[in-house]
PDB file of C-alpha atoms and ligand atoms in Angstrom:
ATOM      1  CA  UNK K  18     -12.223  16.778  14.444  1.00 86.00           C
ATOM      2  CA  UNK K  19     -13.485  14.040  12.590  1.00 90.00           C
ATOM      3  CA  UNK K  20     -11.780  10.248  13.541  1.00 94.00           C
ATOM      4  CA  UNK K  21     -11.306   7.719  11.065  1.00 95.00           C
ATOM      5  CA  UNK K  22      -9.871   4.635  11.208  1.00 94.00           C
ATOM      6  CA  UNK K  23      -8.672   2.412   7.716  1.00 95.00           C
ATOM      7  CA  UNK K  24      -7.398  -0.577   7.127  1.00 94.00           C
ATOM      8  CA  UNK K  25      -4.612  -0.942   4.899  1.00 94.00           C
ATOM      9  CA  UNK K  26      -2.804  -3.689   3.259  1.00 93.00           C
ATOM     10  CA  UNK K  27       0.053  -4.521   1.023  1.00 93.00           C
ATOM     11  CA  UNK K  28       0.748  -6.984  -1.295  1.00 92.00           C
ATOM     12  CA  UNK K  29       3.165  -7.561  -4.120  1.00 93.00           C
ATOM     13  CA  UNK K  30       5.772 -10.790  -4.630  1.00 92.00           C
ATOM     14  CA  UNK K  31       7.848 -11.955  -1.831  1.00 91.00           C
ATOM     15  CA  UNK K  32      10.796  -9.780  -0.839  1.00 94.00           C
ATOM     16  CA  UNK K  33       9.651  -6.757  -2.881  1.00 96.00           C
ATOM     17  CA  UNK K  34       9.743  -4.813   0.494  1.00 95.00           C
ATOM     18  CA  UNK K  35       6.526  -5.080   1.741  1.00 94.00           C
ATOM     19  CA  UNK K  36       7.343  -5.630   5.438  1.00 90.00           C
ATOM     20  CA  UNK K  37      10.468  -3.195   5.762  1.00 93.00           C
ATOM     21  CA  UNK K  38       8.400  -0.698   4.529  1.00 95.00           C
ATOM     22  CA  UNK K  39       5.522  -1.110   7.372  1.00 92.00           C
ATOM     23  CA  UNK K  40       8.394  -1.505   9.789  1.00 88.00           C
ATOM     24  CA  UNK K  41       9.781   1.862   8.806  1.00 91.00           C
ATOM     25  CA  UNK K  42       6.532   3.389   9.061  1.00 90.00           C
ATOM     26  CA  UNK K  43       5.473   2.463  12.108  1.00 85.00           C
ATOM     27  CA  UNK K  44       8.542   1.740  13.922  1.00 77.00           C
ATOM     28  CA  UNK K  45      10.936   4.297  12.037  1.00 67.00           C
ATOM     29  CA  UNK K  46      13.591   2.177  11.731  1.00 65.00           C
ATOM     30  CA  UNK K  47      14.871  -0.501   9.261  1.00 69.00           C
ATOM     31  CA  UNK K  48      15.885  -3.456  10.491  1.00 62.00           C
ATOM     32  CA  UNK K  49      17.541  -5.950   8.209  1.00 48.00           C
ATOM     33  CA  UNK K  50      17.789  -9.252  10.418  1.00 50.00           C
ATOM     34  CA  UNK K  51      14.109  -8.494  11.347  1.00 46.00           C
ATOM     35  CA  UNK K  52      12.473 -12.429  11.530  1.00 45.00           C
ATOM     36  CA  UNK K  53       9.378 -13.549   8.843  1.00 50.00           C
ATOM     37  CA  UNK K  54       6.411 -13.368  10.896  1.00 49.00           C
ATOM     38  CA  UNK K  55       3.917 -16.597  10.249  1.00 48.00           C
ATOM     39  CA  UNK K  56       0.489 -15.518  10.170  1.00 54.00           C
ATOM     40  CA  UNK K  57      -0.875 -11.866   9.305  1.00 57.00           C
ATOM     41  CA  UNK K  58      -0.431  -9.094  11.408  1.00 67.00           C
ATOM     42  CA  UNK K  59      -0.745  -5.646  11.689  1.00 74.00           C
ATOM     43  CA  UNK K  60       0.541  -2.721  13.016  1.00 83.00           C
ATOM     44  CA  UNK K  61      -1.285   0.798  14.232  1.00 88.00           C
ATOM     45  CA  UNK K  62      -0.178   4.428  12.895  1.00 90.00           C
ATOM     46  CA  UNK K  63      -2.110   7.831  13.894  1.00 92.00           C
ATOM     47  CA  UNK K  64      -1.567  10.514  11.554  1.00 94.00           C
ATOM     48  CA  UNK K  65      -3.295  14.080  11.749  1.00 94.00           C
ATOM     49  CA  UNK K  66      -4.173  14.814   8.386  1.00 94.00           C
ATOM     50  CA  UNK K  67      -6.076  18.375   8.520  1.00 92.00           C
ATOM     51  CA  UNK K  68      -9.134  18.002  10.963  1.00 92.00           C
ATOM     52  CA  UNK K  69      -8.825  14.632  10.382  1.00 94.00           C
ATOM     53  CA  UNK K  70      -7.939  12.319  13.006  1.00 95.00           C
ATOM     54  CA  UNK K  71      -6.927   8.911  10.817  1.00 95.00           C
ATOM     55  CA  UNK K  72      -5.560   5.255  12.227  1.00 94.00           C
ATOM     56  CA  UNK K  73      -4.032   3.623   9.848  1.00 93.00           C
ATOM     57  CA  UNK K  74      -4.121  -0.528  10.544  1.00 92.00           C
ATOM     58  CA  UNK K  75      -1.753  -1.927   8.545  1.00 91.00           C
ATOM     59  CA  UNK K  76      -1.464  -5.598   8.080  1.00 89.00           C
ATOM     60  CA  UNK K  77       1.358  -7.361   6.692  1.00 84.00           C
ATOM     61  CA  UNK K  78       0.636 -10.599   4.868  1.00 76.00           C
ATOM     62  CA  UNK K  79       3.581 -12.554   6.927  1.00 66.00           C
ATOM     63  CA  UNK K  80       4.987 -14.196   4.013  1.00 67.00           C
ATOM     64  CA  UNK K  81       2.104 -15.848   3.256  1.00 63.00           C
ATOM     65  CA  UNK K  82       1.906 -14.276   0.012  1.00 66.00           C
ATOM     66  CA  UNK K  83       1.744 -17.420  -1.452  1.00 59.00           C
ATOM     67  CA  UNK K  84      -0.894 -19.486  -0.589  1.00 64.00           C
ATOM     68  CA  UNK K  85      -3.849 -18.068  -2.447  1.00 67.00           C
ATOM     69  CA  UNK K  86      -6.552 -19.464   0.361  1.00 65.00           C
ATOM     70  CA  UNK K  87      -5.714 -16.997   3.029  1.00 64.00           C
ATOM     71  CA  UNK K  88      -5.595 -13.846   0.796  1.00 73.00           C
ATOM     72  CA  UNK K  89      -9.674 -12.972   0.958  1.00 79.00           C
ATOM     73  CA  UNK K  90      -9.319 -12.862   4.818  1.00 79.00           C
ATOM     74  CA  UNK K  91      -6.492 -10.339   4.207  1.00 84.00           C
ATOM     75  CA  UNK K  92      -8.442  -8.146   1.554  1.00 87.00           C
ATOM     76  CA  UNK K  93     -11.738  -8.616   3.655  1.00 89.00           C
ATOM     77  CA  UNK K  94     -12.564  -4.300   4.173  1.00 91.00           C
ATOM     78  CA  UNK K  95      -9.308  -2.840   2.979  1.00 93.00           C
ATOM     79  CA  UNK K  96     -10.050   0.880   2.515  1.00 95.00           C
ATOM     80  CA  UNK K  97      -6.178   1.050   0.855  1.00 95.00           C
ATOM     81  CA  UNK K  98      -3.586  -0.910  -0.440  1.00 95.00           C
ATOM     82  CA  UNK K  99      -0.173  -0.560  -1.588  1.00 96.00           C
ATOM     83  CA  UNK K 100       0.797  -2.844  -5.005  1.00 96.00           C
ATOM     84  CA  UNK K 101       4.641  -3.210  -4.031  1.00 97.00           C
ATOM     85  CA  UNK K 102       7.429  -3.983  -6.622  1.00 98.00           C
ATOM     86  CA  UNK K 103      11.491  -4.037  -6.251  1.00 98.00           C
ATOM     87  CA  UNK K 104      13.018  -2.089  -8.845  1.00 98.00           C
ATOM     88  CA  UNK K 105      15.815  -3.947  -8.770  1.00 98.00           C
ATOM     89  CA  UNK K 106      13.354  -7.306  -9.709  1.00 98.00           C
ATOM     90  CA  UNK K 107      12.217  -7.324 -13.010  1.00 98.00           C
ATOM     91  CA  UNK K 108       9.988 -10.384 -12.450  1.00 98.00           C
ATOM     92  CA  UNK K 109       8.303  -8.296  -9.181  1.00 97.00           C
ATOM     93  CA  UNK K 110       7.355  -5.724 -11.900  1.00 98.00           C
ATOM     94  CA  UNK K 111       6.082  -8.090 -14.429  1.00 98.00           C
ATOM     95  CA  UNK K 112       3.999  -9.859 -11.857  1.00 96.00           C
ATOM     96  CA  UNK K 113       2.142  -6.272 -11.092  1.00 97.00           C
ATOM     97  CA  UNK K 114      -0.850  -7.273 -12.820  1.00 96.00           C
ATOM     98  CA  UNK K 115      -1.275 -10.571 -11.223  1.00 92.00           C
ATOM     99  CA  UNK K 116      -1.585  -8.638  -7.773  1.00 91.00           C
ATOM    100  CA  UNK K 117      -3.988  -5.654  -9.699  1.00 89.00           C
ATOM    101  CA  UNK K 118      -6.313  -8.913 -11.009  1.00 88.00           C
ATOM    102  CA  UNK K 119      -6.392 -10.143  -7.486  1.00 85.00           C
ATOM    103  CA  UNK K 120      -7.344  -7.006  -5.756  1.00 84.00           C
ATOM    104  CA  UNK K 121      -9.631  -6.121  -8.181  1.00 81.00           C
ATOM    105  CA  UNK K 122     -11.802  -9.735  -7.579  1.00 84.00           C
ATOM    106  CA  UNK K 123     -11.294  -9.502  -3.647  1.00 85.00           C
ATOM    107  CA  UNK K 124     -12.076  -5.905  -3.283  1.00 83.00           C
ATOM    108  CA  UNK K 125     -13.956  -3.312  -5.006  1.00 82.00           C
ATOM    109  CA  UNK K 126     -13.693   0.805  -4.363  1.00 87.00           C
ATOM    110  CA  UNK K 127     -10.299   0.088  -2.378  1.00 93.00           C
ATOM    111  CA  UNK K 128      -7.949   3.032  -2.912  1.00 95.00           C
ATOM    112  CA  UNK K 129      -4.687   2.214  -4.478  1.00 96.00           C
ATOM    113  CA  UNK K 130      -0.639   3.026  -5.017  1.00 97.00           C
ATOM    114  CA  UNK K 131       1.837   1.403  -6.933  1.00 98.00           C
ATOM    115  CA  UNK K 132       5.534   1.413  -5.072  1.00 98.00           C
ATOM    116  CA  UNK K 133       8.672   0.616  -6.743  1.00 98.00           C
ATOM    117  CA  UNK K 134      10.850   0.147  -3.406  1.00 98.00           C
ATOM    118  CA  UNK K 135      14.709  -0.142  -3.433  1.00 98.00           C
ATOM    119  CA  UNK K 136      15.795   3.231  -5.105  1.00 98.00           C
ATOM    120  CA  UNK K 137      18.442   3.107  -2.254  1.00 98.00           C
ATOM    121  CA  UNK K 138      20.234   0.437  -5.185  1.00 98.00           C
ATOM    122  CA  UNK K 139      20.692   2.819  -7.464  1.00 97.00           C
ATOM    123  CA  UNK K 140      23.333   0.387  -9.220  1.00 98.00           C
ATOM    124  CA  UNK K 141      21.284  -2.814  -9.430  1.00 98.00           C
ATOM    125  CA  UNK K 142      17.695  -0.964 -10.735  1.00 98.00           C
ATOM    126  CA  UNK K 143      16.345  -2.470 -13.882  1.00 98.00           C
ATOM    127  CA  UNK K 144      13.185  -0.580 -13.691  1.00 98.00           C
ATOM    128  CA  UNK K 145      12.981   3.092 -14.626  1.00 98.00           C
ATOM    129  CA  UNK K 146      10.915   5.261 -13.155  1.00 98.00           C
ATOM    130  CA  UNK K 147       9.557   6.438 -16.109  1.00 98.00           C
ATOM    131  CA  UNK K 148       8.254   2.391 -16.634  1.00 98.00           C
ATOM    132  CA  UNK K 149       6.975   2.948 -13.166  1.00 98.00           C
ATOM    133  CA  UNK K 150       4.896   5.961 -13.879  1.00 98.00           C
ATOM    134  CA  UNK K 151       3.548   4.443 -17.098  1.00 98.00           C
ATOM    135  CA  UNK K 152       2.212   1.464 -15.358  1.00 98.00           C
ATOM    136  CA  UNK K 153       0.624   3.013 -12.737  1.00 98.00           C
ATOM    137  CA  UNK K 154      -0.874   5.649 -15.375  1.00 98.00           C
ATOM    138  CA  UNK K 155      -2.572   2.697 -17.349  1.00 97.00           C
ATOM    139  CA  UNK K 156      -3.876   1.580 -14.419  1.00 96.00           C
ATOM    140  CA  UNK K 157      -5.206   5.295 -12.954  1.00 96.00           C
ATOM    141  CA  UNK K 158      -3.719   4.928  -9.840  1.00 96.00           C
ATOM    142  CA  UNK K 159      -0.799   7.064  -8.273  1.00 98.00           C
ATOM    143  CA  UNK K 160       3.183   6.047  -8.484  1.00 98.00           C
ATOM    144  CA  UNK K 161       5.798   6.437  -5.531  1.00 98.00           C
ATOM    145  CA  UNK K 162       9.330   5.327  -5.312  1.00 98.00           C
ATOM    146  CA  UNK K 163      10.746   4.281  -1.975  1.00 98.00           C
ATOM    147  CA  UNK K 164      13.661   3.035   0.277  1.00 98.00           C
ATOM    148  CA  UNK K 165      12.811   1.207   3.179  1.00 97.00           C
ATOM    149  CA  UNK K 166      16.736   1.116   4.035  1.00 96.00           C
ATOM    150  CA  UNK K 167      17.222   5.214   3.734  1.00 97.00           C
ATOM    151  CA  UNK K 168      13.355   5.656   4.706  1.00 96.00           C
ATOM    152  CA  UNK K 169      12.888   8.016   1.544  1.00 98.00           C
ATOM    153  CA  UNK K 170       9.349   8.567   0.272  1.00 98.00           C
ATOM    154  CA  UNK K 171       8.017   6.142   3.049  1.00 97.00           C
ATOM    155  CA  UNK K 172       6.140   9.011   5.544  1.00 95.00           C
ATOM    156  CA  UNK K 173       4.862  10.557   2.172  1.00 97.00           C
ATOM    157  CA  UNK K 174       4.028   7.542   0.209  1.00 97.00           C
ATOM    158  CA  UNK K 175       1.536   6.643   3.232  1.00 96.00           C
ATOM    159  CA  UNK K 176      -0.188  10.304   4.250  1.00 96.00           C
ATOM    160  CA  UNK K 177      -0.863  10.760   0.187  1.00 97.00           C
ATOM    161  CA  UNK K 178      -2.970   6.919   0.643  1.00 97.00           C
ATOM    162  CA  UNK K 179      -4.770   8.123   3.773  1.00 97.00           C
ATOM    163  CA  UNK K 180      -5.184  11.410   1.975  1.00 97.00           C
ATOM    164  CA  UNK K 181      -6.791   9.791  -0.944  1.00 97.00           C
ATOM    165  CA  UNK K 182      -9.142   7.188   0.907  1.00 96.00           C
ATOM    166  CA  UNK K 183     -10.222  10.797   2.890  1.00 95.00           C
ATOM    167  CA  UNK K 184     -10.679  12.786  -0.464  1.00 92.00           C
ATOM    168  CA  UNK K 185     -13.017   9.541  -2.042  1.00 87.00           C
ATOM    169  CA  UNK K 186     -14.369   9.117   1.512  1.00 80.00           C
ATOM    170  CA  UNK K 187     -15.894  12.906   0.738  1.00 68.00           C
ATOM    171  CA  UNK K 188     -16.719  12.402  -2.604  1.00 61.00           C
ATOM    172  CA  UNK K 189     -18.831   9.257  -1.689  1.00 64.00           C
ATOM    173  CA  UNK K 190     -20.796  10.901   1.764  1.00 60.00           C
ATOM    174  CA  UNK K 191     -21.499  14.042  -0.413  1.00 61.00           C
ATOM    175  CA  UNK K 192     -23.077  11.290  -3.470  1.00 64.00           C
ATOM    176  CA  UNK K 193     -24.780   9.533  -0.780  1.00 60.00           C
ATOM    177  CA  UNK K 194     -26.385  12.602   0.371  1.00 60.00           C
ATOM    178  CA  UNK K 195     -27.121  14.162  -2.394  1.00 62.00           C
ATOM    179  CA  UNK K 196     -28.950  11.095  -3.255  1.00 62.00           C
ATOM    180  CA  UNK K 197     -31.207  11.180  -0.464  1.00 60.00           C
ATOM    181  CA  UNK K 198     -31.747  14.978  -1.164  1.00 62.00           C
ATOM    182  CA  UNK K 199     -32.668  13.990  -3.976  1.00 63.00           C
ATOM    183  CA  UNK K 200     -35.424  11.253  -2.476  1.00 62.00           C
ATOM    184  CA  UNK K 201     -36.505  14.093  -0.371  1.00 62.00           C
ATOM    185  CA  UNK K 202     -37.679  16.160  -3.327  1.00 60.00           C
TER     186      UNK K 202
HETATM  187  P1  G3D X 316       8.642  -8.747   1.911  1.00 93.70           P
HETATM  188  O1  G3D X 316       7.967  -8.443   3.213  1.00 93.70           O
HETATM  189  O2  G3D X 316       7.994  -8.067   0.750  1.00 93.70           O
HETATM  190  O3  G3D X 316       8.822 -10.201   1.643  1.00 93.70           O
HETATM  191  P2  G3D X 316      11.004  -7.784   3.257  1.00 93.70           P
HETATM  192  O4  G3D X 316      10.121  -8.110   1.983  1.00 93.70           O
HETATM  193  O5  G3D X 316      10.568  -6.503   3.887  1.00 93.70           O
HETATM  194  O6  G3D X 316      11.102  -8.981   4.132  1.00 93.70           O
HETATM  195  O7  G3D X 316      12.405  -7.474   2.577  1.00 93.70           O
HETATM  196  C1  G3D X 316      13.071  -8.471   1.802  1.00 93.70           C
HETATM  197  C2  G3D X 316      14.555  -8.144   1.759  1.00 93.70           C
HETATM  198  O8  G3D X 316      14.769  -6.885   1.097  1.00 93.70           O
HETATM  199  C3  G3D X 316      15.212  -7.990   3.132  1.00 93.70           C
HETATM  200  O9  G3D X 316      16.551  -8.404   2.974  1.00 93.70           O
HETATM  201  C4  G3D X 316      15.176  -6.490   3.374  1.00 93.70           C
HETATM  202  O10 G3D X 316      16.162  -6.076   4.268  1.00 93.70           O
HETATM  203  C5  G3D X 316      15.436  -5.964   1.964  1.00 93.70           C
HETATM  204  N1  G3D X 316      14.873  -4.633   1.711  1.00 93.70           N
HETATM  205  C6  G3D X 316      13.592  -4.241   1.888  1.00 93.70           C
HETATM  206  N2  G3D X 316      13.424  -2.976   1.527  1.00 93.70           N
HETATM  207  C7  G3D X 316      14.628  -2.521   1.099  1.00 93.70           C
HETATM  208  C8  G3D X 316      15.113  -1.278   0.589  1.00 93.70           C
HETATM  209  O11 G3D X 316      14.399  -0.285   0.431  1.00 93.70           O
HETATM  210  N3  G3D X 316      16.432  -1.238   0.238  1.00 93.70           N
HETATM  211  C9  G3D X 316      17.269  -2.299   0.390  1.00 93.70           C
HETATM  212  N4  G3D X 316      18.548  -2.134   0.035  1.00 93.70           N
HETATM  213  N5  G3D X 316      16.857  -3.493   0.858  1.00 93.70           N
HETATM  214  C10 G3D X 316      15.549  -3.597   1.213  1.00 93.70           C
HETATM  215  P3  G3D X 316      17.172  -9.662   3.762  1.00 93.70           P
HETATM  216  O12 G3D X 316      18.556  -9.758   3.198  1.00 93.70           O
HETATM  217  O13 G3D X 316      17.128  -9.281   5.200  1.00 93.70           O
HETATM  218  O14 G3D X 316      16.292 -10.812   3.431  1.00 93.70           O
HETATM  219 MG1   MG X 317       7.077  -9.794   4.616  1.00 93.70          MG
END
């Protein structure tokens, strides 16, 4: 069995979600009246994916979402990340590639999904999924929709990241390899 251990983050506009759906995750519960945490922190998940043995660090950004200066600490060797919008907040969906931009100059190779959270609001969505999809095809990443409140799509939406970072994990040891193969001869 082969242990790894990634670091995963989440980011998207205030309120979109982000730390209800970590809390479900790791805690499997929702809890509305949970407090804002000041600073970052992060919570641990083991999942057995295969023969692969994977932790899962998650950090939360704590609210501090909006002060630009911290976010490089918080990116500093994400292996995934989850790009988080309400779909029941059109400007959290318009503000999408704001969060793409910044991931893309604080981290390079990371492993990404896009989450429209809040399908549990049927009544108040504004976003389709369909819009959902489309975005998150034009950027070549996957989509998921998720309820933090009903805990739909949450287990999933995190094994298929882990599953991914694995997958690209392979692809990348089998390049490196076959590069010094190729050295060799
Ligand atoms: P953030 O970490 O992205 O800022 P939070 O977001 O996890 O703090 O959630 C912001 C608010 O949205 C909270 O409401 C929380 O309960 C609610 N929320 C989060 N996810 C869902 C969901 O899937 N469905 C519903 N219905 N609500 C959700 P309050 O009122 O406590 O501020
Ligand atoms: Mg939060």
């Amino acid at each position: 069995m082969s242990q790894f251990i990634f670091k995963i983050i989440a980011i998207g506009d205030g309120t979109v979600g982000k730390t209800s759906i970590i809390r479900r995750f790791v805690h499997e519960e929702f809890n509305p009246k949970y407090v804002k945490t000041i600073g970052v922190s992060h919570a641990l998940k083991r999942l057995f994916i295969g023969d692969n043995d994977v932790t899962l660090t998650i950090w939360d950004t704590g609210g501090q979402e909006l002060f630009d200066c911290v976010r490089p600490q918080y990116y500093r060797g994400a292996s995934g990340g989850f790009v988080i919008f309400d779909v029941t907040n059109k400007d959290s969906f318009d503000h999408l590639d704001k969060w793409f931009n910044d991931l893309n100059n604080q981290c390079s190779g990371i492993t990404i999904i896009v989450i429209g959270n809040k399908i549990d609001l049927e009544a108040d969505r504004v976003i389709s999924t369909e819009e959902g999809e489309q975005y998150a095809l034009q950027k070549g990443v996957k989509f998921f929709e998720t309820s933090a409140k009903t805990g739909e799509n949450v287990i999933d939406v995190m094994e298929e990241l882990a599953k991914l970072i694995l997958s690209e994990r392979k692809v990348k040891t089998s390049e490196k390899t076959k590069k010094t193969v190729d050295k060799a001869t």
